[in-house]
Amino acid sequence: ETRKLAANDARISSAVMMNGKIWAAHHIAFPSSGTPTSIDVQWWQLDGASGGGFGAVLQRGRVGSATGQYKWFPGIAVNKNEDVIIGYSASSPSTRVSAAYVTRQATTPANTTDDEFIYHAGEDRYWKDFSSGRARWGDYTHSALDPVDNSLWTIQQYASTGAGPIPPDNNSRSGV
């Protein structure tokens, strides 16, 4: 599919507080104006304690940075050990929209994550704009902490097999 999916803007799309720290994630486009040649996930750990240090950057990192790679609509979750999962959509000009995530353990070096894992590769083209001219994406993505056992979960969209030939665009399907 040569048309671009809507990535919206770079506002923080996911944030959680754990152990007095704020963890947040959003996507950012490069270059910042015009047509992006890549979109990265950027994540932050900020001081969440009240007082003079509130909001100070403790660490931050990016997932991506390769021209032609698109990673967007991240969801972040953190457990009491400060292990992290960041789930997001991933694609490139040669791959279909896939469900992906990275993790970082509390022992992972600061400002880094572990390797990316594509846990469900895109299966087909995707373009569904409901006659608006803008194909929405990312509405059904989220990362969360399981309150029972401290495990981390993510649910992400991927382009699933269409209901028939694409076009017509209404044959596009997303899976989670």
Short mmCIF file of N, CA and C in Angstrom, two decimals:
data_model
loop_
_atom_site.label_atom_id
_atom_site.label_comp_id
_atom_site.label_asym_id
_atom_site.label_seq_id
_atom_site.Cartn_x
_atom_site.Cartn_y
_atom_site.Cartn_z
N GLU A 1 0.85 -1.18 0.00
CA GLU A 1 0.00 0.00 0.00
C GLU A 1 0.89 1.23 0.00
N THR A 2 0.71 2.10 -0.96
CA THR A 2 1.57 3.29 -1.06
C THR A 2 1.01 4.48 -0.27
N ARG A 3 -0.26 4.47 0.05
CA ARG A 3 -0.82 5.57 0.84
C ARG A 3 -0.38 5.41 2.29
N LYS A 4 -0.26 6.52 2.99
CA LYS A 4 0.24 6.52 4.37
C LYS A 4 -0.91 6.42 5.36
N LEU A 5 -0.71 5.64 6.41
CA LEU A 5 -1.67 5.59 7.52
C LEU A 5 -1.49 6.82 8.39
N ALA A 6 -2.54 7.25 9.03
CA ALA A 6 -2.47 8.42 9.90
C ALA A 6 -1.68 8.10 11.16
N ALA A 7 -0.63 8.85 11.40
CA ALA A 7 0.18 8.68 12.62
C ALA A 7 -0.16 9.75 13.65
N ASN A 8 -1.06 10.66 13.29
CA ASN A 8 -1.48 11.76 14.16
C ASN A 8 -0.29 12.64 14.51
N ASP A 9 -0.11 12.99 15.78
CA ASP A 9 0.97 13.90 16.14
C ASP A 9 1.85 13.29 17.23
N ALA A 10 2.80 14.06 17.72
CA ALA A 10 3.83 13.53 18.62
C ALA A 10 3.50 13.68 20.11
N ARG A 11 2.26 13.98 20.45
CA ARG A 11 1.92 14.09 21.87
C ARG A 11 2.15 12.77 22.59
N ILE A 12 2.45 12.86 23.88
CA ILE A 12 2.61 11.64 24.68
C ILE A 12 1.30 10.88 24.64
N SER A 13 1.37 9.63 24.23
CA SER A 13 0.16 8.83 24.04
C SER A 13 -0.04 7.82 25.15
N SER A 14 0.96 7.62 26.00
CA SER A 14 0.85 6.62 27.05
C SER A 14 1.78 7.01 28.19
N ALA A 15 1.28 6.98 29.42
CA ALA A 15 2.12 7.30 30.58
C ALA A 15 1.61 6.55 31.81
N VAL A 16 2.53 6.14 32.67
CA VAL A 16 2.18 5.47 33.92
C VAL A 16 3.11 5.96 35.03
N MET A 17 2.63 5.85 36.26
CA MET A 17 3.45 6.20 37.42
C MET A 17 3.76 4.90 38.16
N MET A 18 5.05 4.69 38.47
CA MET A 18 5.46 3.51 39.23
C MET A 18 6.64 3.90 40.11
N ASN A 19 6.56 3.58 41.39
CA ASN A 19 7.64 3.83 42.34
C ASN A 19 8.11 5.29 42.34
N GLY A 20 7.17 6.21 42.21
CA GLY A 20 7.52 7.62 42.23
C GLY A 20 8.17 8.13 40.95
N LYS A 21 8.06 7.36 39.89
CA LYS A 21 8.63 7.76 38.60
C LYS A 21 7.53 7.72 37.54
N ILE A 22 7.59 8.65 36.61
CA ILE A 22 6.64 8.70 35.50
C ILE A 22 7.34 8.11 34.28
N TRP A 23 6.71 7.10 33.69
CA TRP A 23 7.21 6.49 32.45
C TRP A 23 6.23 6.89 31.35
N ALA A 24 6.73 7.36 30.22
CA ALA A 24 5.87 7.83 29.14
C ALA A 24 6.45 7.42 27.79
N ALA A 25 5.57 7.33 26.79
CA ALA A 25 6.01 6.99 25.43
C ALA A 25 5.17 7.77 24.42
N HIS A 26 5.78 8.06 23.29
CA HIS A 26 5.09 8.69 22.16
C HIS A 26 5.92 8.41 20.91
N HIS A 27 5.37 8.76 19.75
CA HIS A 27 6.15 8.60 18.53
C HIS A 27 6.52 9.96 17.98
N ILE A 28 7.67 10.01 17.30
CA ILE A 28 8.17 11.26 16.73
C ILE A 28 8.61 11.01 15.29
N ALA A 29 8.35 11.98 14.44
CA ALA A 29 8.66 11.84 13.02
C ALA A 29 9.95 12.56 12.67
N PHE A 30 10.68 11.99 11.72
CA PHE A 30 11.89 12.62 11.18
C PHE A 30 11.76 12.75 9.67
N PRO A 31 11.99 13.89 9.03
CA PRO A 31 12.19 15.16 9.70
C PRO A 31 10.90 15.64 10.35
N SER A 32 10.99 16.66 11.19
CA SER A 32 9.83 17.12 11.95
C SER A 32 8.82 17.88 11.11
N SER A 33 9.18 18.26 9.89
CA SER A 33 8.21 18.91 8.99
C SER A 33 8.29 18.22 7.63
N GLY A 34 7.23 18.35 6.88
CA GLY A 34 7.18 17.69 5.57
C GLY A 34 6.81 16.22 5.71
N THR A 35 7.15 15.44 4.72
CA THR A 35 6.83 14.02 4.72
C THR A 35 7.89 13.26 5.52
N PRO A 36 7.47 12.52 6.56
CA PRO A 36 8.45 11.79 7.37
C PRO A 36 9.15 10.69 6.58
N THR A 37 10.45 10.53 6.84
CA THR A 37 11.20 9.42 6.27
C THR A 37 11.37 8.30 7.29
N SER A 38 11.03 8.59 8.54
CA SER A 38 10.98 7.56 9.58
C SER A 38 10.14 8.10 10.73
N ILE A 39 9.59 7.17 11.50
CA ILE A 39 8.88 7.51 12.73
C ILE A 39 9.42 6.56 13.80
N ASP A 40 9.87 7.13 14.91
CA ASP A 40 10.44 6.35 16.01
C ASP A 40 9.54 6.42 17.23
N VAL A 41 9.65 5.43 18.08
CA VAL A 41 9.05 5.49 19.41
C VAL A 41 10.08 6.11 20.34
N GLN A 42 9.66 7.09 21.09
CA GLN A 42 10.54 7.70 22.10
C GLN A 42 9.92 7.45 23.47
N TRP A 43 10.74 7.06 24.43
CA TRP A 43 10.23 6.80 25.78
C TRP A 43 11.04 7.60 26.80
N TRP A 44 10.41 7.83 27.95
CA TRP A 44 10.98 8.67 28.99
C TRP A 44 10.76 8.04 30.36
N GLN A 45 11.70 8.26 31.27
CA GLN A 45 11.50 8.01 32.70
C GLN A 45 11.78 9.35 33.38
N LEU A 46 10.78 9.89 34.07
CA LEU A 46 10.88 11.20 34.70
C LEU A 46 10.72 11.08 36.21
N ASP A 47 11.30 12.00 36.93
CA ASP A 47 11.13 12.06 38.38
C ASP A 47 9.69 12.48 38.68
N GLY A 48 8.97 11.64 39.39
CA GLY A 48 7.58 11.92 39.71
C GLY A 48 7.37 12.35 41.15
N ALA A 49 8.45 12.48 41.91
CA ALA A 49 8.33 12.88 43.32
C ALA A 49 8.06 14.38 43.39
N SER A 50 7.18 14.76 44.32
CA SER A 50 6.89 16.18 44.47
C SER A 50 8.14 16.92 44.95
N GLY A 51 8.25 18.17 44.56
CA GLY A 51 9.40 18.97 44.95
C GLY A 51 10.15 19.50 43.76
N GLY A 52 11.34 19.99 44.03
CA GLY A 52 12.15 20.67 43.02
C GLY A 52 12.58 19.80 41.85
N GLY A 53 12.70 18.48 42.06
CA GLY A 53 13.15 17.61 40.99
C GLY A 53 12.04 17.07 40.11
N PHE A 54 10.78 17.41 40.44
CA PHE A 54 9.65 16.85 39.69
C PHE A 54 9.80 17.13 38.20
N GLY A 55 9.67 16.08 37.40
CA GLY A 55 9.72 16.20 35.95
C GLY A 55 11.12 16.09 35.36
N ALA A 56 12.16 16.00 36.21
CA ALA A 56 13.52 15.87 35.70
C ALA A 56 13.66 14.55 34.94
N VAL A 57 14.38 14.58 33.82
CA VAL A 57 14.60 13.38 33.01
C VAL A 57 15.60 12.47 33.72
N LEU A 58 15.17 11.24 34.04
CA LEU A 58 16.05 10.24 34.64
C LEU A 58 16.72 9.41 33.55
N GLN A 59 15.96 9.08 32.51
CA GLN A 59 16.50 8.40 31.34
C GLN A 59 15.48 8.50 30.22
N ARG A 60 15.96 8.29 29.00
CA ARG A 60 15.07 8.29 27.84
C ARG A 60 15.76 7.50 26.72
N GLY A 61 14.97 7.05 25.79
CA GLY A 61 15.53 6.30 24.68
C GLY A 61 14.59 6.32 23.49
N ARG A 62 15.09 5.79 22.38
CA ARG A 62 14.30 5.70 21.16
C ARG A 62 14.38 4.29 20.59
N VAL A 63 13.29 3.90 19.96
CA VAL A 63 13.23 2.64 19.23
C VAL A 63 13.03 3.04 17.77
N GLY A 64 13.97 2.72 16.93
CA GLY A 64 13.88 3.08 15.52
C GLY A 64 15.13 3.76 15.02
N SER A 65 14.95 4.87 14.37
CA SER A 65 16.02 5.73 13.83
C SER A 65 16.56 5.30 12.48
N ALA A 66 15.98 4.33 11.82
CA ALA A 66 16.43 3.95 10.48
C ALA A 66 15.49 4.56 9.45
N THR A 67 16.05 5.19 8.42
CA THR A 67 15.23 5.75 7.35
C THR A 67 14.37 4.65 6.75
N GLY A 68 13.10 4.96 6.56
CA GLY A 68 12.17 4.00 5.98
C GLY A 68 11.54 3.06 6.99
N GLN A 69 11.82 3.24 8.27
CA GLN A 69 11.21 2.43 9.31
C GLN A 69 10.18 3.29 10.04
N TYR A 70 9.02 2.72 10.31
CA TYR A 70 7.93 3.45 10.96
C TYR A 70 7.46 2.65 12.16
N LYS A 71 7.53 3.27 13.33
CA LYS A 71 7.10 2.65 14.59
C LYS A 71 6.25 3.69 15.30
N TRP A 72 4.99 3.37 15.52
CA TRP A 72 4.09 4.39 16.05
C TRP A 72 3.01 3.81 16.93
N PHE A 73 2.29 4.71 17.62
CA PHE A 73 1.24 4.42 18.59
C PHE A 73 1.72 3.48 19.69
N PRO A 74 2.74 3.92 20.46
CA PRO A 74 3.25 3.07 21.53
C PRO A 74 2.35 3.09 22.76
N GLY A 75 2.36 1.97 23.46
CA GLY A 75 1.74 1.86 24.78
C GLY A 75 2.82 1.34 25.72
N ILE A 76 2.94 1.94 26.90
CA ILE A 76 3.99 1.56 27.84
C ILE A 76 3.38 1.05 29.14
N ALA A 77 3.98 0.03 29.70
CA ALA A 77 3.58 -0.49 31.01
C ALA A 77 4.84 -0.81 31.80
N VAL A 78 4.76 -0.65 33.12
CA VAL A 78 5.90 -0.84 34.01
C VAL A 78 5.42 -1.61 35.24
N ASN A 79 6.22 -2.57 35.70
CA ASN A 79 5.83 -3.29 36.91
C ASN A 79 6.61 -2.76 38.12
N LYS A 80 6.34 -3.31 39.30
CA LYS A 80 6.95 -2.80 40.54
C LYS A 80 8.47 -2.98 40.56
N ASN A 81 9.01 -3.90 39.74
CA ASN A 81 10.46 -4.07 39.64
C ASN A 81 11.09 -3.08 38.66
N GLU A 82 10.24 -2.28 38.01
CA GLU A 82 10.62 -1.34 36.97
C GLU A 82 11.10 -2.03 35.70
N ASP A 83 10.53 -3.21 35.43
CA ASP A 83 10.64 -3.83 34.12
C ASP A 83 9.60 -3.14 33.24
N VAL A 84 9.90 -2.98 31.95
CA VAL A 84 9.08 -2.18 31.06
C VAL A 84 8.75 -2.97 29.79
N ILE A 85 7.54 -2.76 29.26
CA ILE A 85 7.18 -3.21 27.92
C ILE A 85 6.62 -2.02 27.17
N ILE A 86 7.04 -1.88 25.93
CA ILE A 86 6.50 -0.85 25.04
C ILE A 86 6.03 -1.56 23.78
N GLY A 87 4.74 -1.59 23.59
CA GLY A 87 4.15 -2.19 22.39
C GLY A 87 3.82 -1.10 21.39
N TYR A 88 3.89 -1.42 20.09
CA TYR A 88 3.64 -0.42 19.05
C TYR A 88 3.42 -1.10 17.71
N SER A 89 2.99 -0.32 16.73
CA SER A 89 2.88 -0.78 15.35
C SER A 89 4.20 -0.52 14.65
N ALA A 90 4.57 -1.40 13.72
CA ALA A 90 5.84 -1.25 12.98
C ALA A 90 5.60 -1.60 11.52
N SER A 91 6.21 -0.81 10.63
CA SER A 91 6.13 -1.10 9.19
C SER A 91 7.30 -0.44 8.48
N SER A 92 7.42 -0.74 7.21
CA SER A 92 8.42 -0.14 6.34
C SER A 92 7.87 -0.21 4.92
N PRO A 93 8.56 0.38 3.95
CA PRO A 93 8.06 0.28 2.57
C PRO A 93 7.99 -1.17 2.06
N SER A 94 8.74 -2.07 2.67
CA SER A 94 8.74 -3.45 2.20
C SER A 94 8.05 -4.43 3.16
N THR A 95 7.48 -3.93 4.25
CA THR A 95 6.76 -4.81 5.19
C THR A 95 5.38 -4.25 5.47
N ARG A 96 4.47 -5.12 5.79
CA ARG A 96 3.12 -4.71 6.13
C ARG A 96 3.06 -4.34 7.62
N VAL A 97 2.01 -3.63 8.00
CA VAL A 97 1.91 -3.15 9.38
C VAL A 97 1.84 -4.35 10.33
N SER A 98 2.80 -4.38 11.26
CA SER A 98 2.97 -5.51 12.18
C SER A 98 2.81 -5.06 13.63
N ALA A 99 2.58 -6.03 14.51
CA ALA A 99 2.52 -5.79 15.96
C ALA A 99 3.90 -6.08 16.54
N ALA A 100 4.44 -5.14 17.30
CA ALA A 100 5.80 -5.27 17.81
C ALA A 100 5.90 -4.78 19.25
N TYR A 101 6.99 -5.14 19.91
CA TYR A 101 7.28 -4.59 21.23
C TYR A 101 8.76 -4.68 21.54
N VAL A 102 9.19 -3.88 22.51
CA VAL A 102 10.50 -3.99 23.12
C VAL A 102 10.28 -4.06 24.63
N THR A 103 11.27 -4.61 25.31
CA THR A 103 11.24 -4.64 26.77
C THR A 103 12.52 -4.00 27.29
N ARG A 104 12.53 -3.71 28.55
CA ARG A 104 13.75 -3.35 29.26
C ARG A 104 13.56 -3.83 30.68
N GLN A 105 14.55 -4.55 31.17
CA GLN A 105 14.54 -4.99 32.55
C GLN A 105 15.14 -3.87 33.40
N ALA A 106 14.92 -3.92 34.68
CA ALA A 106 15.51 -2.92 35.57
C ALA A 106 17.04 -2.94 35.45
N THR A 107 17.61 -4.08 35.05
CA THR A 107 19.07 -4.23 34.92
C THR A 107 19.61 -3.86 33.54
N THR A 108 18.72 -3.55 32.57
CA THR A 108 19.15 -3.13 31.24
C THR A 108 19.87 -1.79 31.38
N PRO A 109 20.97 -1.59 30.65
CA PRO A 109 21.68 -0.31 30.75
C PRO A 109 20.74 0.88 30.53
N ALA A 110 20.98 1.96 31.27
CA ALA A 110 20.15 3.17 31.18
C ALA A 110 20.05 3.64 29.74
N ASN A 111 18.89 4.20 29.40
CA ASN A 111 18.62 4.81 28.10
C ASN A 111 18.57 3.81 26.95
N THR A 112 18.42 2.52 27.25
CA THR A 112 18.36 1.49 26.20
C THR A 112 17.19 0.55 26.45
N THR A 113 16.86 -0.21 25.41
CA THR A 113 15.87 -1.29 25.53
C THR A 113 16.50 -2.56 24.99
N ASP A 114 15.83 -3.66 25.21
CA ASP A 114 16.26 -4.92 24.60
C ASP A 114 15.82 -4.91 23.14
N ASP A 115 16.16 -5.96 22.39
CA ASP A 115 15.86 -6.02 20.96
C ASP A 115 14.36 -6.02 20.69
N GLU A 116 14.01 -5.47 19.54
CA GLU A 116 12.62 -5.47 19.09
C GLU A 116 12.16 -6.89 18.78
N PHE A 117 10.90 -7.16 19.07
CA PHE A 117 10.29 -8.43 18.73
C PHE A 117 9.01 -8.16 17.95
N ILE A 118 8.95 -8.63 16.70
CA ILE A 118 7.72 -8.55 15.90
C ILE A 118 6.93 -9.81 16.24
N TYR A 119 5.87 -9.66 17.01
CA TYR A 119 5.15 -10.85 17.43
C TYR A 119 3.98 -11.22 16.56
N HIS A 120 3.60 -10.36 15.63
CA HIS A 120 2.64 -10.76 14.60
C HIS A 120 2.90 -9.90 13.37
N ALA A 121 3.47 -10.51 12.35
CA ALA A 121 3.78 -9.79 11.11
C ALA A 121 2.50 -9.46 10.37
N GLY A 122 2.51 -8.31 9.70
CA GLY A 122 1.36 -7.93 8.88
C GLY A 122 1.13 -8.94 7.78
N GLU A 123 -0.12 -9.18 7.45
CA GLU A 123 -0.48 -10.22 6.49
C GLU A 123 -0.93 -9.66 5.14
N ASP A 124 -1.34 -8.40 5.10
CA ASP A 124 -1.93 -7.86 3.87
C ASP A 124 -1.78 -6.35 3.87
N ARG A 125 -2.16 -5.73 2.75
CA ARG A 125 -2.21 -4.27 2.68
C ARG A 125 -3.31 -3.78 3.61
N TYR A 126 -3.22 -2.50 3.98
CA TYR A 126 -4.29 -1.92 4.80
C TYR A 126 -4.55 -0.49 4.38
N TRP A 127 -5.79 -0.22 4.05
CA TRP A 127 -6.25 1.15 3.85
C TRP A 127 -7.75 1.14 4.03
N LYS A 128 -8.18 1.75 5.10
CA LYS A 128 -9.62 1.86 5.37
C LYS A 128 -9.84 3.26 5.92
N ASP A 129 -10.45 4.11 5.10
CA ASP A 129 -10.59 5.51 5.51
C ASP A 129 -12.03 5.93 5.76
N PHE A 130 -12.99 5.03 5.60
CA PHE A 130 -14.39 5.34 5.82
C PHE A 130 -14.79 6.62 5.09
N SER A 131 -14.26 6.78 3.85
CA SER A 131 -14.54 7.91 2.96
C SER A 131 -14.03 9.24 3.48
N SER A 132 -13.08 9.24 4.41
CA SER A 132 -12.54 10.49 4.96
C SER A 132 -11.26 10.95 4.26
N GLY A 133 -10.60 10.03 3.52
CA GLY A 133 -9.32 10.35 2.90
C GLY A 133 -8.14 10.18 3.84
N ARG A 134 -8.40 9.73 5.07
CA ARG A 134 -7.35 9.57 6.08
C ARG A 134 -7.58 8.22 6.77
N ALA A 135 -6.65 7.30 6.62
CA ALA A 135 -6.81 5.97 7.21
C ALA A 135 -6.32 5.99 8.66
N ARG A 136 -7.23 5.79 9.58
CA ARG A 136 -6.89 5.77 11.00
C ARG A 136 -6.22 4.45 11.36
N TRP A 137 -5.40 4.52 12.42
CA TRP A 137 -4.71 3.33 12.91
C TRP A 137 -4.36 3.56 14.37
N GLY A 138 -4.20 2.48 15.13
CA GLY A 138 -3.69 2.58 16.48
C GLY A 138 -4.72 2.72 17.58
N ASP A 139 -6.00 2.72 17.22
CA ASP A 139 -7.05 2.89 18.23
C ASP A 139 -7.15 1.71 19.20
N TYR A 140 -6.72 0.56 18.78
CA TYR A 140 -6.91 -0.64 19.59
C TYR A 140 -5.58 -1.20 20.05
N THR A 141 -4.74 -0.34 20.59
CA THR A 141 -3.44 -0.76 21.08
C THR A 141 -3.28 -0.31 22.53
N HIS A 142 -2.61 -1.13 23.32
CA HIS A 142 -2.44 -0.79 24.73
C HIS A 142 -1.44 -1.75 25.37
N SER A 143 -0.72 -1.25 26.36
CA SER A 143 0.15 -2.09 27.19
C SER A 143 -0.31 -1.92 28.63
N ALA A 144 -0.23 -2.99 29.42
CA ALA A 144 -0.77 -2.93 30.77
C ALA A 144 -0.03 -3.85 31.72
N LEU A 145 -0.15 -3.54 32.99
CA LEU A 145 0.38 -4.34 34.08
C LEU A 145 -0.73 -5.25 34.58
N ASP A 146 -0.42 -6.54 34.74
CA ASP A 146 -1.36 -7.47 35.35
C ASP A 146 -1.26 -7.29 36.87
N PRO A 147 -2.32 -6.83 37.52
CA PRO A 147 -2.25 -6.54 38.96
C PRO A 147 -2.13 -7.78 39.83
N VAL A 148 -2.39 -8.95 39.27
CA VAL A 148 -2.34 -10.18 40.06
C VAL A 148 -0.92 -10.71 40.18
N ASP A 149 -0.19 -10.76 39.06
CA ASP A 149 1.12 -11.42 39.11
C ASP A 149 2.29 -10.55 38.65
N ASN A 150 2.08 -9.23 38.46
CA ASN A 150 3.16 -8.30 38.12
C ASN A 150 3.70 -8.51 36.69
N SER A 151 3.00 -9.30 35.86
CA SER A 151 3.45 -9.51 34.48
C SER A 151 3.00 -8.33 33.61
N LEU A 152 3.64 -8.19 32.46
CA LEU A 152 3.35 -7.10 31.54
C LEU A 152 2.71 -7.66 30.28
N TRP A 153 1.73 -6.97 29.77
CA TRP A 153 0.98 -7.40 28.59
C TRP A 153 0.91 -6.27 27.58
N THR A 154 0.84 -6.61 26.30
CA THR A 154 0.58 -5.61 25.27
C THR A 154 -0.36 -6.22 24.24
N ILE A 155 -1.24 -5.40 23.73
CA ILE A 155 -2.13 -5.80 22.66
C ILE A 155 -1.98 -4.74 21.57
N GLN A 156 -1.64 -5.18 20.36
CA GLN A 156 -1.34 -4.27 19.26
C GLN A 156 -2.09 -4.72 18.00
N GLN A 157 -2.29 -3.78 17.10
CA GLN A 157 -2.92 -4.08 15.83
C GLN A 157 -1.89 -4.53 14.80
N TYR A 158 -2.33 -5.31 13.83
CA TYR A 158 -1.55 -5.65 12.65
C TYR A 158 -2.51 -5.71 11.47
N ALA A 159 -2.00 -5.58 10.28
CA ALA A 159 -2.83 -5.66 9.08
C ALA A 159 -3.11 -7.13 8.80
N SER A 160 -4.34 -7.54 9.00
CA SER A 160 -4.69 -8.95 8.79
C SER A 160 -5.16 -9.17 7.36
N THR A 161 -5.38 -10.43 7.02
CA THR A 161 -5.81 -10.80 5.67
C THR A 161 -7.12 -10.13 5.34
N GLY A 162 -7.18 -9.49 4.18
CA GLY A 162 -8.39 -8.79 3.76
C GLY A 162 -9.55 -9.73 3.52
N ALA A 163 -10.73 -9.14 3.44
CA ALA A 163 -11.95 -9.91 3.21
C ALA A 163 -12.15 -10.23 1.74
N GLY A 164 -11.23 -9.82 0.92
CA GLY A 164 -11.28 -10.02 -0.52
C GLY A 164 -10.17 -9.18 -1.12
N PRO A 165 -10.18 -9.00 -2.44
CA PRO A 165 -9.13 -8.20 -3.08
C PRO A 165 -9.11 -6.78 -2.52
N ILE A 166 -7.90 -6.20 -2.41
CA ILE A 166 -7.75 -4.81 -1.98
C ILE A 166 -7.05 -4.08 -3.13
N PRO A 167 -7.60 -3.05 -3.78
CA PRO A 167 -8.92 -2.51 -3.48
C PRO A 167 -10.04 -3.46 -3.88
N PRO A 168 -11.26 -3.27 -3.46
CA PRO A 168 -11.76 -2.08 -2.77
C PRO A 168 -11.23 -2.01 -1.33
N ASP A 169 -11.05 -0.77 -0.87
CA ASP A 169 -10.44 -0.52 0.43
C ASP A 169 -11.24 -1.10 1.60
N ASN A 170 -12.53 -1.19 1.47
CA ASN A 170 -13.32 -1.72 2.58
C ASN A 170 -13.03 -3.18 2.86
N ASN A 171 -12.27 -3.83 1.99
CA ASN A 171 -11.86 -5.22 2.24
C ASN A 171 -10.69 -5.31 3.23
N SER A 172 -10.04 -4.17 3.56
CA SER A 172 -8.94 -4.18 4.53
C SER A 172 -9.45 -4.59 5.91
N ARG A 173 -8.59 -5.30 6.63
CA ARG A 173 -8.93 -5.74 7.99
C ARG A 173 -7.72 -5.55 8.89
N SER A 174 -7.99 -5.25 10.15
CA SER A 174 -6.91 -5.22 11.14
C SER A 174 -7.18 -6.32 12.14
N GLY A 175 -6.13 -6.86 12.70
CA GLY A 175 -6.25 -7.88 13.74
C GLY A 175 -5.54 -7.40 15.00
N VAL A 176 -5.86 -8.03 16.13
CA VAL A 176 -5.18 -7.71 17.39
C VAL A 176 -4.74 -9.00 18.05
#
